[in-house]
Amino acid sequence: MTALTIVSLLPELLNTNGDAANARVLAQRARWAGLSATVVDVHTAADMPAVVDAVVIGSGTDADLPAARDALLPMVDRLRELTTAGVPILAVGTGWEVLSWGIELGDGTVVEGLGLVAGRAVPAPTRATDDLVVTTKFGRLVGFENHARAYTGAEASPLGRVVHGTGNGQGQEGLTMGDLFCTHLHGPVLARNPQFADHLLTIALARHGAVYTSGAHSAAVDDIAKAARNQIAVRLSLATE
């Protein structure tokens, strides 16, 4: 039986919107597929397991940004290795921003980022607090956004195109760099959009030479998630799935 190790980075600091639960979503869907899956909470570099099959980084408050950056700094070389090796990584909100060149706060101060992805987070004219609907190659992704910054200078491809909401600004949302996926989507995003979770699991299993096939129990859960997405679509006068 294939065993997956899913890392949740700094869940005590980066879980403001429940985004650390994305790791549990991956693990549960893997178990429903008949696999063994373990979530490892990583608080320091010493906690990082030798074998990592997926990484989840959640979102935190601006007050926690310096602490999160300082905690992640000793792990930056390991994270770079995982990115190069094609390990799927999901970073949400400030967890994404801290991977960038830096974060410009509203008071003019700057939190230097880890430099793993191009671009930086900059103050937006107004805070984005709304449903966020994005078209991607994984289908429509739905969640909510709650951020005061836009994102500029990304040299990677966007995650998708904004149908409703703000995203990065200029009609784009998130970024992808190889198998690193960054987004403003909360919800948690993988619970609301299980097809995205399955894409990450497909990548993780392929590295083991295995093929991911979702389990039977996933179908019922997927129907619930689809109904929730369609409720939002109807409210926003968008086509349903």
Short mmCIF file of C-alpha atoms in Angstrom, two decimals, residues 28 94 118 148 171 174 233 240:
data_model
loop_
_atom_site.label_atom_id
_atom_site.label_comp_id
_atom_site.label_asym_id
_atom_site.label_seq_id
_atom_site.Cartn_x
_atom_site.Cartn_y
_atom_site.Cartn_z
CA GLN A 28 -8.81 11.84 4.07
CA THR A 94 -0.23 35.10 3.70
CA ALA A 118 8.54 35.78 -8.02
CA ALA A 148 -5.84 43.85 1.79
CA GLY A 171 -8.51 39.71 -13.56
CA GLY A 174 -3.05 33.04 -7.72
CA ALA A 233 -23.12 30.43 -8.52
CA THR A 240 -24.10 26.18 -12.44
#
